[in-house]
XYZ file of C-alpha atoms in Angstrom:
503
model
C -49.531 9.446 -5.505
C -47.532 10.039 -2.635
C -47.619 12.197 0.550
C -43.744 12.538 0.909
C -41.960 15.984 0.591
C -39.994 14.759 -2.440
C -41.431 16.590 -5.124
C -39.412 19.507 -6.239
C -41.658 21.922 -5.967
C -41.964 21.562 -2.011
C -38.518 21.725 -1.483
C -38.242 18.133 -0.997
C -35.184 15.437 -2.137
C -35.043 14.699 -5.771
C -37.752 12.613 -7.318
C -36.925 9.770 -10.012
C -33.237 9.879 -9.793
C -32.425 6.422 -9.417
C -34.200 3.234 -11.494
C -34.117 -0.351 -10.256
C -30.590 -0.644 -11.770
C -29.296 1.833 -9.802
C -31.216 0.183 -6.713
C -29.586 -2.851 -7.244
C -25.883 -1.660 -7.658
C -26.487 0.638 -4.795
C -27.155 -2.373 -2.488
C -24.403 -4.066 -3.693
C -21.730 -1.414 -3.980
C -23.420 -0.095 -0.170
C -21.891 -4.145 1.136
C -18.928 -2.790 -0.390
C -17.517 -6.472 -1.457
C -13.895 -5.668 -1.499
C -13.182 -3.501 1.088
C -15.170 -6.203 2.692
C -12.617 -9.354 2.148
C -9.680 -7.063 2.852
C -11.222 -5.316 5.923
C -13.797 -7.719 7.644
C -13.603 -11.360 6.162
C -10.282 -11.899 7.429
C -12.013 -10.883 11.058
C -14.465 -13.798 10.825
C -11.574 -16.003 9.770
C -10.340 -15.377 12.675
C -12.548 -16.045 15.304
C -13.893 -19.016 13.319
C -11.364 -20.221 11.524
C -12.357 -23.348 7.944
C -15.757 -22.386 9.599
C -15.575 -18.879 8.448
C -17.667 -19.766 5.232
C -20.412 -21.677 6.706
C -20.842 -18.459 9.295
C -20.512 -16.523 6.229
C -23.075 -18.657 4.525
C -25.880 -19.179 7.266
C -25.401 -15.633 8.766
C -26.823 -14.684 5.118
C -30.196 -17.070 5.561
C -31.314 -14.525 8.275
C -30.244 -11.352 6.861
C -32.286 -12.364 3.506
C -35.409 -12.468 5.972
C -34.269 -8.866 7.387
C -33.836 -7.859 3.494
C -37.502 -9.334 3.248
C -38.632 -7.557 5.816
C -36.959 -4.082 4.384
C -38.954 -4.483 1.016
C -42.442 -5.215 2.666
C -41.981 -2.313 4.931
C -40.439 -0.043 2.045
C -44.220 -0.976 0.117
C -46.228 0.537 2.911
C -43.846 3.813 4.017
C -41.633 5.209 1.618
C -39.281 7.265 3.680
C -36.225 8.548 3.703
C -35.813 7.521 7.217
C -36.314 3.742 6.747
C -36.554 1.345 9.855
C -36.179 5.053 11.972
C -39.993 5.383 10.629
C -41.062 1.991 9.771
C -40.449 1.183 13.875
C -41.963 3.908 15.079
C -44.947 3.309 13.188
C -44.863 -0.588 13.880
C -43.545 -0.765 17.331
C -43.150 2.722 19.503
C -41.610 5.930 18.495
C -39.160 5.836 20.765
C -38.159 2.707 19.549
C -38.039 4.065 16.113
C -35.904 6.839 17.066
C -32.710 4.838 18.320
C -33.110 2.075 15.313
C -32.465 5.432 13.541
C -29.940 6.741 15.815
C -27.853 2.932 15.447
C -28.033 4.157 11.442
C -26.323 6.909 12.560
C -23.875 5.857 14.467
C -22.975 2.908 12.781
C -22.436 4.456 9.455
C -20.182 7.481 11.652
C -18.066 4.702 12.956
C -17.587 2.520 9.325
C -16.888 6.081 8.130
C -14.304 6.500 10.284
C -13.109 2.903 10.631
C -12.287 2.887 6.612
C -11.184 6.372 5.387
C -7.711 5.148 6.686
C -7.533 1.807 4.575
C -8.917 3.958 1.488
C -6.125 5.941 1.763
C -3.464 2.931 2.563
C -5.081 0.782 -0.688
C -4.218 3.799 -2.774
C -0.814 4.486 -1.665
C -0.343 0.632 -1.912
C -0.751 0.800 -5.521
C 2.166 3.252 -5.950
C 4.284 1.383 -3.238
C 3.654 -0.790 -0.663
C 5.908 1.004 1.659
C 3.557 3.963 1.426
C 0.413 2.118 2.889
C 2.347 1.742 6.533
C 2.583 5.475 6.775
C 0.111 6.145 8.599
C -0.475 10.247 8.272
C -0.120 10.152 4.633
C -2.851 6.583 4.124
C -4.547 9.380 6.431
C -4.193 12.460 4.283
C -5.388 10.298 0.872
C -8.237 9.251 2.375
C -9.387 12.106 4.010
C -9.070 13.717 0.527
C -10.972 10.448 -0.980
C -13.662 10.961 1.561
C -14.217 14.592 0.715
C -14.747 14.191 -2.549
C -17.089 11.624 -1.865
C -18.825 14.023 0.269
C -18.995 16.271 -2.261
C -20.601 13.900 -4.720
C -23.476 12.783 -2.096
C -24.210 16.644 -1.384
C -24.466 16.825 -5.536
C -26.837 14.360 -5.834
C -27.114 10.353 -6.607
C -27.909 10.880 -10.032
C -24.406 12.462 -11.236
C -22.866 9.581 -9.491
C -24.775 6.703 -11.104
C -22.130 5.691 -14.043
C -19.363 5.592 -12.170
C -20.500 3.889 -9.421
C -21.562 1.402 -11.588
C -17.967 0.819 -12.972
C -16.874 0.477 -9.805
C -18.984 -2.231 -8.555
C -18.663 -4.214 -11.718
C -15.020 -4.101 -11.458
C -14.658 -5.095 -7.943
C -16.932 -7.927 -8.386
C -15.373 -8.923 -11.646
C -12.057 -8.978 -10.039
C -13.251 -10.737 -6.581
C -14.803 -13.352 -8.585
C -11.679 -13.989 -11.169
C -9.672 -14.623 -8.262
C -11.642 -16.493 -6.295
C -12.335 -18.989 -9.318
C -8.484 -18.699 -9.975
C -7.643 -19.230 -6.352
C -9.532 -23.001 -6.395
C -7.706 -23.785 -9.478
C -4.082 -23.576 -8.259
C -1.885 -26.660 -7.818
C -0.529 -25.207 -4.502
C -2.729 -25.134 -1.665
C -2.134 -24.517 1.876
C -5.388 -26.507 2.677
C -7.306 -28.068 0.322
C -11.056 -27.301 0.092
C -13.342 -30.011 2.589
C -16.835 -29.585 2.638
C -16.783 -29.868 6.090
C -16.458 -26.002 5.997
C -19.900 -25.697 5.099
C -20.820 -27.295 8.240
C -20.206 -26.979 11.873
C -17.791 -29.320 12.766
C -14.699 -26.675 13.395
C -16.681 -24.849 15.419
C -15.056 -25.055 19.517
C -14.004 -22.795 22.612
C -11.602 -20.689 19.824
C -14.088 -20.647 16.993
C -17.733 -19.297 18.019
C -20.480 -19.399 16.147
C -21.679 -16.313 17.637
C -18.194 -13.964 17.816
C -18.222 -15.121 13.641
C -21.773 -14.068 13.433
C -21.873 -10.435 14.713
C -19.038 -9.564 12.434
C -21.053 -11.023 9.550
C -23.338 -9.150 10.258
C -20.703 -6.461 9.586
C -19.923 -7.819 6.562
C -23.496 -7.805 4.704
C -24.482 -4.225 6.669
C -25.426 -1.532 3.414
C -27.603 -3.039 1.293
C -30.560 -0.891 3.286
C -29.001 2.405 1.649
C -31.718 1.290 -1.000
C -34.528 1.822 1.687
C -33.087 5.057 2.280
C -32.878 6.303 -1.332
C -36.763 5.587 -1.557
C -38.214 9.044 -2.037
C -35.146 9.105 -4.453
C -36.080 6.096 -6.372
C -38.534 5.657 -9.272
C -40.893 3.239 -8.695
C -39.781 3.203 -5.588
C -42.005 0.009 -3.579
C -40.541 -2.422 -6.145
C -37.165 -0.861 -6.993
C -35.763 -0.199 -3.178
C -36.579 -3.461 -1.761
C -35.535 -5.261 -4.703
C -32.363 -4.009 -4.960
C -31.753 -4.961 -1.305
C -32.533 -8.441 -1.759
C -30.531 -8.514 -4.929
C -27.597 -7.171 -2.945
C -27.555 -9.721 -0.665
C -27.717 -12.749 -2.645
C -25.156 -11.468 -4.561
C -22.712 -10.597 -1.626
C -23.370 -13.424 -0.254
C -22.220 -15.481 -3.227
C -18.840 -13.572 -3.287
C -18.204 -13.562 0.133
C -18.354 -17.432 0.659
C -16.616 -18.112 -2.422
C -13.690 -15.995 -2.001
C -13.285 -17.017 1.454
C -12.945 -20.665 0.421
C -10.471 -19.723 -2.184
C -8.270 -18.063 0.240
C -8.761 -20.217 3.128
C -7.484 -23.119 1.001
C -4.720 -21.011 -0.628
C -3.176 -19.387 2.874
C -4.824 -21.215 5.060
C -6.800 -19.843 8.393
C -3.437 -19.312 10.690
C -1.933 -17.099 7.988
C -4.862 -14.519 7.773
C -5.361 -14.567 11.295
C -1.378 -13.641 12.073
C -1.945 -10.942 8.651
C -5.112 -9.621 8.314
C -3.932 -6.209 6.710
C -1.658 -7.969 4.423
C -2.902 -11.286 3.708
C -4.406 -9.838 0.422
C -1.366 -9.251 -1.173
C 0.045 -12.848 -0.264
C -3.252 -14.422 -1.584
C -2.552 -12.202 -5.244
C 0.854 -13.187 -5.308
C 0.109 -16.906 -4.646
C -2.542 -16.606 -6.917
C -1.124 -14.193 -10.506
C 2.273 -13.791 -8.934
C 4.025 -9.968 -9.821
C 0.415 -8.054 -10.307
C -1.874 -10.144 -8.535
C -1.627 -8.060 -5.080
C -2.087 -4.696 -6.860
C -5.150 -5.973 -9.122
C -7.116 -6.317 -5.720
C -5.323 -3.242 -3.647
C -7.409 -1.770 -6.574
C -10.477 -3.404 -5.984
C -10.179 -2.683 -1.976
C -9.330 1.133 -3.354
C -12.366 1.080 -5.852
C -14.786 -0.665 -3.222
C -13.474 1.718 -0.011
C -14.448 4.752 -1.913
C -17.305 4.005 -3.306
C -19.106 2.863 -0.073
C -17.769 5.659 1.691
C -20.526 7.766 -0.165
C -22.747 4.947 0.203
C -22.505 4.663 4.246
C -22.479 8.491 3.912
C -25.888 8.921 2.244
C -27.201 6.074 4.393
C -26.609 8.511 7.675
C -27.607 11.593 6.087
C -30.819 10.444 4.544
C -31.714 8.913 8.008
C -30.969 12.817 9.797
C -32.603 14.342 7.235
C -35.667 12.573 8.047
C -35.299 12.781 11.769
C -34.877 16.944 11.387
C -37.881 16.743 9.040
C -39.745 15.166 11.413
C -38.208 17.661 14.423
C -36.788 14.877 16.242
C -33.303 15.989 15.681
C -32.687 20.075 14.487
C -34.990 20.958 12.287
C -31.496 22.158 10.082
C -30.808 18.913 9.509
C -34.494 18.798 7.062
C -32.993 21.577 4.812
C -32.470 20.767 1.190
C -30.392 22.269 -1.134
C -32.351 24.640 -3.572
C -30.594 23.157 -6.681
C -29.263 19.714 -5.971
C -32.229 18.906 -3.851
C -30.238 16.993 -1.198
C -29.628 17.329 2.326
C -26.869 19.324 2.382
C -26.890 20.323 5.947
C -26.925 17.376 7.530
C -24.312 15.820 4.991
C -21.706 18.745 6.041
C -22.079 17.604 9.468
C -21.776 14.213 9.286
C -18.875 14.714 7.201
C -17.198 17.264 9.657
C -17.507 15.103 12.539
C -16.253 11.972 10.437
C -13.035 13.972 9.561
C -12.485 14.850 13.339
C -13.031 11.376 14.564
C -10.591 10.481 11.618
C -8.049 12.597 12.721
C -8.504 11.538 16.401
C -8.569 7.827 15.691
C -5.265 7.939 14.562
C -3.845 8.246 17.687
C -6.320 5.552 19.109
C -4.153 2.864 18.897
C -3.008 0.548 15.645
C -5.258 0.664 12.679
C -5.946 -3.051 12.852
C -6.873 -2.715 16.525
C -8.935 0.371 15.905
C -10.964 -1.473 13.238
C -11.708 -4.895 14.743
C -13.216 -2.622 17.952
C -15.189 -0.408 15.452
C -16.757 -3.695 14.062
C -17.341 -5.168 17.064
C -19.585 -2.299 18.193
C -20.788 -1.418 14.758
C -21.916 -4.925 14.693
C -23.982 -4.556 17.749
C -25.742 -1.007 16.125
C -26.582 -3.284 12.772
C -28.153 -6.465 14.856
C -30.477 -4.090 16.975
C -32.257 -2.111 14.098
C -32.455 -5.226 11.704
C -33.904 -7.214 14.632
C -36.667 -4.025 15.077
C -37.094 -4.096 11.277
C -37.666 -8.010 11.598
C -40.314 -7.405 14.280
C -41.845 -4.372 12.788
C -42.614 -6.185 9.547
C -44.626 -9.083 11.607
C -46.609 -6.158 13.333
C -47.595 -3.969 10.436
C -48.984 -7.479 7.845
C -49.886 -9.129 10.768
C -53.571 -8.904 9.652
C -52.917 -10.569 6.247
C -49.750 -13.387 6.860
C -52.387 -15.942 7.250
C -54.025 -15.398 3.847
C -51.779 -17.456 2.182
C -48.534 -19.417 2.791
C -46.133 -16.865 1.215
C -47.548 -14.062 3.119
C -46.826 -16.157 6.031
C -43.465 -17.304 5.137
C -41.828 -14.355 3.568
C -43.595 -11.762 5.453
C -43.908 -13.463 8.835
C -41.623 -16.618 9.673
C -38.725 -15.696 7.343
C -38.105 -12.044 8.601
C -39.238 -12.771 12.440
C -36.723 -15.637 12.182
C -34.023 -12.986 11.042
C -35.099 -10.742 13.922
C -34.443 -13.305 16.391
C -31.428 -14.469 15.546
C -29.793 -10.538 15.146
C -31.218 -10.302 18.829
C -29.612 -13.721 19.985
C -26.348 -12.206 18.423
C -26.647 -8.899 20.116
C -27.001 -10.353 23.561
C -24.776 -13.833 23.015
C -21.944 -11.177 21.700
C -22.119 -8.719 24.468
C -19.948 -10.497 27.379
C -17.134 -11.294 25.022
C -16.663 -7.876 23.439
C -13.828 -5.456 25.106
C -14.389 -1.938 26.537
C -13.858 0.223 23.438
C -16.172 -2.113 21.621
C -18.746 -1.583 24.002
C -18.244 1.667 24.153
C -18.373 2.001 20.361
C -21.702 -0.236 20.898
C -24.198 0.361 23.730
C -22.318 3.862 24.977
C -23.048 5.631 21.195
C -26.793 4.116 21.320
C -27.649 5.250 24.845
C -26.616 9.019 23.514
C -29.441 8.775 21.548
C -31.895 9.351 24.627
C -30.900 12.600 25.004
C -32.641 13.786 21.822
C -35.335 11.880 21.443
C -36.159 12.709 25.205
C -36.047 16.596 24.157
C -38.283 16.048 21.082
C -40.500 13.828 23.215
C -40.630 17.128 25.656
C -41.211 19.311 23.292
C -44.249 17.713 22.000
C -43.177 16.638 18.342
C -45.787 15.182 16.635
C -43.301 11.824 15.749
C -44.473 10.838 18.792
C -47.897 10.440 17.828
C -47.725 8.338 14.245
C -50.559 7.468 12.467
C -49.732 3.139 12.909
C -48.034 1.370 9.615
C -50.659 -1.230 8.744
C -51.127 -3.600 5.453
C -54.538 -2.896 5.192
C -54.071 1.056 5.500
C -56.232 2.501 2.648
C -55.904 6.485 3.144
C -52.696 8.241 2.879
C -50.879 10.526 5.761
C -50.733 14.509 4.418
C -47.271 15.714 3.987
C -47.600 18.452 6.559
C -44.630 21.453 5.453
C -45.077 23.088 9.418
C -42.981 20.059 10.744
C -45.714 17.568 11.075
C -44.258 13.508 11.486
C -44.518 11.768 7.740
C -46.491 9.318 7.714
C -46.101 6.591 4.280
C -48.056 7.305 1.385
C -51.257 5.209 0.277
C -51.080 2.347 -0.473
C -52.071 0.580 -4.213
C -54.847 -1.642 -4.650
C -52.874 -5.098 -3.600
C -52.641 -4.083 -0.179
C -56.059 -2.612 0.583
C -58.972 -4.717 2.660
C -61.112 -4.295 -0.579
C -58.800 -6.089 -3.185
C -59.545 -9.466 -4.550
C -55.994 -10.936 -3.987
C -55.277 -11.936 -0.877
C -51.348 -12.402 -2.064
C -49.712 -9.324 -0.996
C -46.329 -11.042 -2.785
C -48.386 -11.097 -6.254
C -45.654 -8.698 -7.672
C -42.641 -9.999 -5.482
C-alpha cells in the first residue's frame, strides 16, 4: 500500500504503466549509448587518450555503488522526486533541494547540448553536407525535440514499444561494429592491454579530467528512480533497471572505445570528434558503414531526449507537489495523468536556450563546456545519494556482510570518489563550464530560500530510515511526501536480518 499521490483517483501520475522491462530499457536508452560514443566518448579520448577505456571502465566500479545506492533508497521512498527526497530525508532538506535542482539543471543543459546533433545525425543521413548547416541541424531537432515533448506529456506507456526498438537497435548496431572493428586487418593501433591500466596516464591525460566526463557518459540510468510512482512493482523494478543499465553501458562503452581507438587511433578522434564516426564506419563496412551509426546516434539522440526530459519534469513535479517550487508545477493532466505543466516549461525554456546556444560559439565548443559543467551537477547529487544511502540503513549494514558491502562500503565508496571528482575537476574547467556548473546550482538558493520562508512543510520530513515501520499520509493540502511503508524485510520485527534477500 502506498502513501504516494499516484493513484488515479487523487489526481496523481499514472499507476502501473511501466514493468521491469520497461525499467530496464529505460535505464539503458536514458545513458543513451550512441549519442554517447558520437557525442561524449570521443571527449574522454581526448583528455585521456589509449587510457580512455580503463577511465571508462573504473569510472563504472563507482557509479555501480551510486546505482546501488539508487535501488536501496528507491525500496524505502518511492518518489517521483528521487535523490531531491531521498536527501532531504537522509541528510537536510536543503540539501535535498539542490541534489534536485542539479537534476534540473543538468538534464536543461544535455537538453540543450544535444537537440543540435539530433538534428545534424538526421540530416547526415540524407547528406552529409546537410549536418554542417547549422540552422537547419537546428530546425530538425527542434522539431525532433517537440515531438518528444509531446510523447512525455502523453504518457510513458504509449511510448514503451518504440522505445524499445530503438534501444535494441542502437545497441545491436554499437555492438556489431565494435566486434567488427577488432576484427579488421588494418589498424591504426593495435589493441594492448595496457589500456586497461594506468600506464598512459601523464600531465596531458588525467585521470580526473577523463573521469568527470564519464561521469557524463553513464548520467540517465536514474530516470528509473524517477518513473517509480510510474512503475509496477516499483522497489524491485526501478532500482533494478538502473543497475541493469549500467552494466550494460558499461560493457558497450569500453568495448567500442577499444575498437575505435585501435582502428583511428587516439590523435584522430581528438583532431575529429564530430566526424570521427563516419571515418570509423567507413574503415570499418566501407560505403554504408558511416550512415548505419549516423542512424544509431539519430535513434539514440531522440530517444533520450524524452528520457532526460521526463527525468527533469518528474523531479519539478515533485518539488511543486511538495511547494518547494510553484505549486503549478504539481498539476497533472486529467487524462494522461502526467505533469503537463511543468513538462511545457521545461520544454519552452529548452527551445529558447536552443535557439540562443546557437550563437554561443561552435557546436563542438558549446558541447564539451555543457559536459564539463553538466558533469559537475551529476557528481554532486550521486555523491548525496551515496551518502544518503549510508545514513538511512545505517542501523542494519552491520547485520550481515552484504548489507555492509552493497549498502554501505560499495555506495559510500561511489560517493567519495564523485566528490573527489567534483573538487579535483574544478580548477581545470574554463569559465562557461563553471558557469554551466556551480553558477546554475547556486540559482537554486533562491527558491528553496523562499519555500524555506514560507514555512513549507519539506522542510520538516519525517527522516528516511530502514527500520521505518509506519507509512507518511499523502497529505492533498500540499503537505511534503514522505515514502510509503515499508514490507516486512525491512521492519525491526522481521526475522531476516538480510535486507538484500530479494536483491
Amino acid at each position: 500500500m502506498s502513501n504516494r499521490p499516484g493513484a488515479e483517483g487523487s489526481g496523481g501520475l499514472r499507476a502501473d504503466a511501466l514493468g521491469t522491462f520497461d525499467s530496464v530499457v529505460m535505464a539503458i536508452v536514458g545513458c543513451g549509448p550512441a549519442y554517447t560514443v558520437a557525442g561524449i566518448v570521443p571527449l574522454v579520448i581526448a583528455v585521456a587518450g589509449f587510457a580512455a577505456p580503463a577511465v571508462l571502465l573504473y569510472c563504472a566500479i563507482p557509479m555501480v555503488g551510486i546505482a546501488l545506492a539508487f535501488r536501496h533508497l528507491g525500496r524505502l521512498d518511492v518518489n517521483a522526486g528521487a535523490s531531491y527526497s531521498w536527501v532531504a530525508r537522509s541528510l537536510h532538506p536543503f540539501l535535498g533541494f539542490l541534489s534536485g535542482w542539479a537534476v534540473v539543471c543538468s538534464a536543461t543543459v544535455f537538453l540543450v547540448s544535444a537537440t543540435v546533433p539530433a538534428g545534424g545525425a538526421t540530416l547526415s543521413l540524407i547528406d552529409p553536407a546537410l549536418a554542417r548547416e547549422t540552422g537547419l541541424a537546428t530546425g530538425v531537432g527542434v522539431g525532433w525535440f517537440l515531438l518528444m515533448a509531446l510523447v512525455a506529456m502523453r504518457g510513458s506507456r504509449i511510448s514503451g514499444l518504440a522505445r524499445t526498438v530503438l534501444g535494441a537497435v542502437q545497441l545491436a548496431l554499437l555492438l556489431a561494429f565494435a566486434v567488427a572493428g577488432l576484427l579488421v586487418d588494418k589498424k591504426a593501433a593495435p589493441f594492448s592491454p595496457s589500456w586497461l591500466g594506468f600506464t598512459h596516464f601523464d600531465t596531458s591525460h588525467t585521470f580526473v579530467a577523463g573521469a568527470l566526463i564519464a561521469g557524463v557518459t553513464y548520467w540517465g540510468w536514474d530516470v528509473t528512480s524517477n518513473l517509480s510512482e510510474e512503475t509496477r512493482d516499483s522497489r524491485r523494478a526501478s532500482g533494478l533497471g538502473g543497475l541493469i543499465g549500467v552494466v550494460l553501458t558499461c560493457t558497450v562503452f569500453v568495448l567500442f572505445t577499444v575498437s575505435a581507438i585501435s582502428v583511428l587511433g587516439p590523435a584522430a578522434i581528438a583532431d575529429d570528434p564530430a566526424g570521427y564516426l563516419s571515418a570509423l564506419g567507413e574503415s570499418i563496412w566501407p560505403g554504408w558503414g558511416g550512415r548505419l551509426l549516423a542512424l544509431a546516434v539519430m535513434l539514440s539522440t531522440v530517444a533520450t531526449l524524452e528520457t532526460t526530459l521526463i527525468q527533469a519534469t518528474r523531479t519539478l513535479f515533485a518539488m511543486g507537489r511538495d511547494r518547494t517550487m510553484p505549486r503549478a508545477f504539481g498539476r497533472i493532466h486529467a487524462e494522461w495523468r502526467t505533469p503537463w505543466v511543468a513538462t511545457l516549461t521545461v520544454a519552452s525554456v529548452a527551445v529558447v536556450l536552443i535557439v540562443a546556444s546557437t550563437t554561443a560559439g561552435s557546436g563542438s565548443e558549446f558541447v564539451e563546456n555543457a559536459v564539463g559543467g553538466v558533469g559537475l551537477h551529476i557528481a554532486f547529487y550521486y555523491a548525496l545519494a551515496g551518502l544518503s544511502v549510508v545514513v538511512a540503513y545505517r542501523k542494519v549494514l552491520f547485520r550481515s556482510l552484504g548489507n555492509l558491502v552493497f549498502i554501505g562500503l560499495w555506495p559510500l565508496g561511489g560517493a567519495l570518489f564523485m566528490a573527489w571528482i567534483f573538487a579535483r575537476s574544478l580548477p581545470g574547467l574554463g569559465a562557461q563550464a563553471l558557469g554551466t556548473g556551480l553558477v546554475a546550482l547556486a540559482f537554486g538558493l533562491l527558491p528553496v530560500l523562499v519555500s524555506w520562508f514560507q514555512g513549507s512543510s519539506y522542510f520538516r520530513p519525517r527522516p528516511l530510515s530502514s527500520l521505518a515501520a509506519h507509512p507518511g499520509q499523502a497529505d492533498a493540502g500540499g503537505e511534503f511526501h514522505a515514502g510509503p511503508a515499508l514490507d516486512p524485510a525491512f521492519t525491526g520485527s522481521a526475522r531476516r536480518d538480510d535486507v538484500l534477500s530479494d536483491f
